[in-house]
PDB file of C-alpha atoms in Angstrom:
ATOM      1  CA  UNK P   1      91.726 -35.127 -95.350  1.00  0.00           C
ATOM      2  CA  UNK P   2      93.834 -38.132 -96.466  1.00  0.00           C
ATOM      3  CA  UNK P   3      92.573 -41.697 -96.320  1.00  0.00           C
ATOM      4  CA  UNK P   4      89.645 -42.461 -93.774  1.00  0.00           C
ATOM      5  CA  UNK P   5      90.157 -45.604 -91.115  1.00  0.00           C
ATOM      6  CA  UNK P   6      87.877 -46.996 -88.887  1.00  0.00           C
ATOM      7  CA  UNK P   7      88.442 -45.116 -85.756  1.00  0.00           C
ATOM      8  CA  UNK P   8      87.660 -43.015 -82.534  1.00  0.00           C
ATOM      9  CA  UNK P   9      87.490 -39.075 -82.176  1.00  0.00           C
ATOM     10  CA  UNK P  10      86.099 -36.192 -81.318  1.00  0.00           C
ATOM     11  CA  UNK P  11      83.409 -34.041 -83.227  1.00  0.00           C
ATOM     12  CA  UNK P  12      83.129 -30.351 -82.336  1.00  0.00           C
ATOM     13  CA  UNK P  13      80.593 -27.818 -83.061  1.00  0.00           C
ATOM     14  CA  UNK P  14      81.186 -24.373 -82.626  1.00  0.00           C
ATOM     15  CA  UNK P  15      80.291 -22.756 -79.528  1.00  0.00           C
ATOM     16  CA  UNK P  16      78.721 -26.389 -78.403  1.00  0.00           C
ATOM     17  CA  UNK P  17      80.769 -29.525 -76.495  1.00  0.00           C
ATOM     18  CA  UNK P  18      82.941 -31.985 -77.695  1.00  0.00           C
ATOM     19  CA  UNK P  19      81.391 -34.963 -78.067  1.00  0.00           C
ATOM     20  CA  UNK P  20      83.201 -38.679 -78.459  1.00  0.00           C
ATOM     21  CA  UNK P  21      83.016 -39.483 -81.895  1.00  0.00           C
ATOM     22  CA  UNK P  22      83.307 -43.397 -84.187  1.00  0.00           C
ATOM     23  CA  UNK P  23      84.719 -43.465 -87.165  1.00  0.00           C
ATOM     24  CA  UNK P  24      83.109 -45.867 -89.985  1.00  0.00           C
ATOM     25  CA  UNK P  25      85.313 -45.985 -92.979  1.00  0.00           C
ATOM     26  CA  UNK P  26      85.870 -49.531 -94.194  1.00  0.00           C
ATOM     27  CA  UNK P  27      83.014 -51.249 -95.730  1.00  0.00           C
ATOM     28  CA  UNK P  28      82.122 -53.744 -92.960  1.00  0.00           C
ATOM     29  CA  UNK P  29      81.968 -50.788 -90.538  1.00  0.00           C
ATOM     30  CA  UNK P  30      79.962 -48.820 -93.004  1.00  0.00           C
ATOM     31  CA  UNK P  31      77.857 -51.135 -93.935  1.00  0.00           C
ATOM     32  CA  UNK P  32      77.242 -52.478 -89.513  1.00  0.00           C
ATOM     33  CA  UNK P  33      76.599 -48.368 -88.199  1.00  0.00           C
ATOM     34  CA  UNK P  34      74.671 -48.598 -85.537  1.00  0.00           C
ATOM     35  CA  UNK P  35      72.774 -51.836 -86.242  1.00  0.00           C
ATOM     36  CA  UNK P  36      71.958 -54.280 -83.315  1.00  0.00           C
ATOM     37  CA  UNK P  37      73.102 -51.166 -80.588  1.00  0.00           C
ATOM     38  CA  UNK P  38      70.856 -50.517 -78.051  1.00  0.00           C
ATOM     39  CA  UNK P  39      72.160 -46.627 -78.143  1.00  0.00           C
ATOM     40  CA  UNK P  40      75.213 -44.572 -78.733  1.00  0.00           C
ATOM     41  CA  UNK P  41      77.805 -43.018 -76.942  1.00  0.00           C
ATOM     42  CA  UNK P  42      78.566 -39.509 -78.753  1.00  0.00           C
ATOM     43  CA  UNK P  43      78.077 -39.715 -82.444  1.00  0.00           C
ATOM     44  CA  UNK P  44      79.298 -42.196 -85.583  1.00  0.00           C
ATOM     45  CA  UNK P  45      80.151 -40.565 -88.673  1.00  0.00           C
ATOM     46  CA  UNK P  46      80.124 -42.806 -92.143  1.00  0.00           C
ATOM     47  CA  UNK P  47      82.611 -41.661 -94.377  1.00  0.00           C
ATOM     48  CA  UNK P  48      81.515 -41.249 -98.092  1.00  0.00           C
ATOM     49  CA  UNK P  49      78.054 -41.585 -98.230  1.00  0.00           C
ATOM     50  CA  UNK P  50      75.321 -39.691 -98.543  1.00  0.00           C
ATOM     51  CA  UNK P  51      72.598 -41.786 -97.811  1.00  0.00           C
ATOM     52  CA  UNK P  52      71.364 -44.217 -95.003  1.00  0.00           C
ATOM     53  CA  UNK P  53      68.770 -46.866 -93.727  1.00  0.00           C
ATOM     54  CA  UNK P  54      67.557 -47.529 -90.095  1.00  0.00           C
ATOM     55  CA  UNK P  55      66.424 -51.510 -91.067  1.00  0.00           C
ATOM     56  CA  UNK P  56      67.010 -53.292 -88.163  1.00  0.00           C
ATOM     57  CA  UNK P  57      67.656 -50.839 -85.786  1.00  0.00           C
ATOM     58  CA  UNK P  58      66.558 -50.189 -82.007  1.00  0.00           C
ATOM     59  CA  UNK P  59      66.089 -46.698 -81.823  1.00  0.00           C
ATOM     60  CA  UNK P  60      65.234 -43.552 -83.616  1.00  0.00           C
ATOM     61  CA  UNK P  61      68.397 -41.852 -84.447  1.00  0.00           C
ATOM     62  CA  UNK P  62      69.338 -38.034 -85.727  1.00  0.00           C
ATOM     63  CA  UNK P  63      70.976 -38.283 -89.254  1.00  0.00           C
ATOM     64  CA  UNK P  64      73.240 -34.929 -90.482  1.00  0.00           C
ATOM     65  CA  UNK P  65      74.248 -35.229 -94.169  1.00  0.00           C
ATOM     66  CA  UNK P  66      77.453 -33.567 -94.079  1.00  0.00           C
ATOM     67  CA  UNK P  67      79.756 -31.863 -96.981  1.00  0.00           C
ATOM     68  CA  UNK P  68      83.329 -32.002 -98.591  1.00  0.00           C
ATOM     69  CA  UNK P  69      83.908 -29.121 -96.143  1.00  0.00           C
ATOM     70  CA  UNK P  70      81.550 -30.724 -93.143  1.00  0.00           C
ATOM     71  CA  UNK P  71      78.762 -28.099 -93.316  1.00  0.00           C
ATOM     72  CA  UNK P  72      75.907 -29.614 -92.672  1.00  0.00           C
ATOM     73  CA  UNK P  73      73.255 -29.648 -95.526  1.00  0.00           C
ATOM     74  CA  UNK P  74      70.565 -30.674 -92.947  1.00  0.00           C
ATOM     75  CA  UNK P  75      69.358 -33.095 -89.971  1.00  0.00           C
ATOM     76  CA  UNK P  76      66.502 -35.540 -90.042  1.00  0.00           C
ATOM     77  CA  UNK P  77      65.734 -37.577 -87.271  1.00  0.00           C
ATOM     78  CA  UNK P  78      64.360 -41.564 -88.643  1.00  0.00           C
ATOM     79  CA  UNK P  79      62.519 -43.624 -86.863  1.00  0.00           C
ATOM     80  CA  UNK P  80      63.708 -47.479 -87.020  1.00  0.00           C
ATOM     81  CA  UNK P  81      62.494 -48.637 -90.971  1.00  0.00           C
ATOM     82  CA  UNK P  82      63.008 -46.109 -93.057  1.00  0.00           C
ATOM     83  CA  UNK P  83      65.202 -45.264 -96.077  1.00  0.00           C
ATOM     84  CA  UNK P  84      66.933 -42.043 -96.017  1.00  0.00           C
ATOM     85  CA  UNK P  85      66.555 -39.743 -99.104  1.00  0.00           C
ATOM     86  CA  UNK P  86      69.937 -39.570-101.086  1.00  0.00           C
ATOM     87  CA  UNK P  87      71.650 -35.911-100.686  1.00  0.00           C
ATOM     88  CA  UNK P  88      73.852 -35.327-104.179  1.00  0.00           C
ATOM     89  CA  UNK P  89      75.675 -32.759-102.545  1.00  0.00           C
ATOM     90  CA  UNK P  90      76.450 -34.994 -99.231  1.00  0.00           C
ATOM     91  CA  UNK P  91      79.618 -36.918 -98.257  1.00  0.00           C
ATOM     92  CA  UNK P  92      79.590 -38.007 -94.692  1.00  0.00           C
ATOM     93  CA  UNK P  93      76.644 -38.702 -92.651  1.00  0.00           C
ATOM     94  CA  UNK P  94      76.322 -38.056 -88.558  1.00  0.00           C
ATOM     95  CA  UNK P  95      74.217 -40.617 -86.488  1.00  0.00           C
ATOM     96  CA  UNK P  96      73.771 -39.856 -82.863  1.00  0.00           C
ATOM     97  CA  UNK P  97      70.601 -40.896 -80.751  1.00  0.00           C
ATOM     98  CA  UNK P  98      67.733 -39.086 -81.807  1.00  0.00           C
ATOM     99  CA  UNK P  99      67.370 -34.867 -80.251  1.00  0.00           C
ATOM    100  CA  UNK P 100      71.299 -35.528 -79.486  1.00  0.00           C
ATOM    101  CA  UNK P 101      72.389 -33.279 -82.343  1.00  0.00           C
ATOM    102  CA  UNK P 102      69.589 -30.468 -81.089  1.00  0.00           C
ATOM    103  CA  UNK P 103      71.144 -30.645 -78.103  1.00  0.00           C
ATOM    104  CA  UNK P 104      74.878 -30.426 -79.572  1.00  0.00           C
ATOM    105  CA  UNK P 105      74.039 -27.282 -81.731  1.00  0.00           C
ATOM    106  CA  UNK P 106      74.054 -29.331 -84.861  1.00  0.00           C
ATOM    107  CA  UNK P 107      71.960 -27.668 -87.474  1.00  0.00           C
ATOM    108  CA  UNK P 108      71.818 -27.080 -91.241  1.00  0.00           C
ATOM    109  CA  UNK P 109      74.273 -24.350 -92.239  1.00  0.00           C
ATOM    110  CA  UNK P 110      76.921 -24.840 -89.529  1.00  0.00           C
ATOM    111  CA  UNK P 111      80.171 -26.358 -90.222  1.00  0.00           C
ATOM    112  CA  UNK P 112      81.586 -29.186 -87.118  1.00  0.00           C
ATOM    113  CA  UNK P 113      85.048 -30.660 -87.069  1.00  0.00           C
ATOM    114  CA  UNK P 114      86.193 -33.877 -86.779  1.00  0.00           C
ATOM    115  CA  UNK P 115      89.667 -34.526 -84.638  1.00  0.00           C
ATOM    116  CA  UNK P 116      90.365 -38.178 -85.155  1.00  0.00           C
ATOM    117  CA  UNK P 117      92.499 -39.942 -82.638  1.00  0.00           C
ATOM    118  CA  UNK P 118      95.774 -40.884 -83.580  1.00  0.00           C
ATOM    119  CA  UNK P 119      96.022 -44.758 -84.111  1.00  0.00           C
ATOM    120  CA  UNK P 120      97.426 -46.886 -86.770  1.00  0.00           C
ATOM    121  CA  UNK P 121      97.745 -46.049 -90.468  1.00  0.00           C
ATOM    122  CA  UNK P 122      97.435 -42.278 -89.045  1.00  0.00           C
ATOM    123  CA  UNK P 123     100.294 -39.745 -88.849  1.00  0.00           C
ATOM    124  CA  UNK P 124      98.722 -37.901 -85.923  1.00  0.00           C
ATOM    125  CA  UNK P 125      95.271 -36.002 -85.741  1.00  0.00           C
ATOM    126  CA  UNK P 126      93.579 -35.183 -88.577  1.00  0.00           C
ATOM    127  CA  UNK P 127      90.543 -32.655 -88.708  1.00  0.00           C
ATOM    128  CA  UNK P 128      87.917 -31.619 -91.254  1.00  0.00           C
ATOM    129  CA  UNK P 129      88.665 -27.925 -92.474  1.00  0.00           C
ATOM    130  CA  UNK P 130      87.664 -25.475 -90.148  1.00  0.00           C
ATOM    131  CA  UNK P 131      85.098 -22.193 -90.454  1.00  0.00           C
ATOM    132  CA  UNK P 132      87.070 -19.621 -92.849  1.00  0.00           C
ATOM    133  CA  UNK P 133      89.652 -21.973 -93.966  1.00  0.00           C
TER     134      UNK P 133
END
């Protein structure tokens, strides 16, 4: 995938909409999410990790730990105070309000892509692998 940049995009599941997408790679924007939001437009992915907290936030969210190839291992939805359960096997993590990803199609098993918007530091889009590649 190349290097990761905090960013905009779009994430796609098959047969499902495209949904606007935030991009959290650098540590501030990592470690920030979705604290201190009242809600969320689309989805926010955090680039490598594979575990996440919901201290200080508003609202119950729906959390997909994601793979190396973005399948998605599975999807809890938290309710503001808890500590996620680390996934060995994860890499990214999807945050979107909570029965959003229901709604999207998002469920354990199926791999989404990730179209990031050009912007700076980035040679054009750049997209997770896609089913059978």
């Amino acid at each position: 995938m190349g290097k990761w940049a905090d960013g905009a995009g779009t994430l796609t599941v098959p047969g499902g909409a495209a949904v606007p997408l935030e991009v959290a790679a650098s540590y501030r924007a990592r470690r920030r999410g979705l604290l201190g939001r009242d809600g969320v437009a689309g989805a926010l992915l955090i680039v490598r990790t594979n575990s996440v907290h919901t201290f200080g936030m508003r609202f119950a969210i729906d959390v997909a730990y994601l793979d190396r190839s973005f399948r998605v291992l599975s999807v809890v939805t938290m309710r503001p105070g808890r500590l996620g359960m680390v996934r060995p096997r994860g890499r990214h993590v999807l945050e979107a309000e909570a029965g959003a990803l229901a709604g999207w199609g998002v469920r354990a098993g199926v791999r989404v892509r990730v179209d990031l918007t050009e912007g700076p530091g980035r040679g054009g889009p750049t997209e997770a692998p896609t089913p059978g590649a």
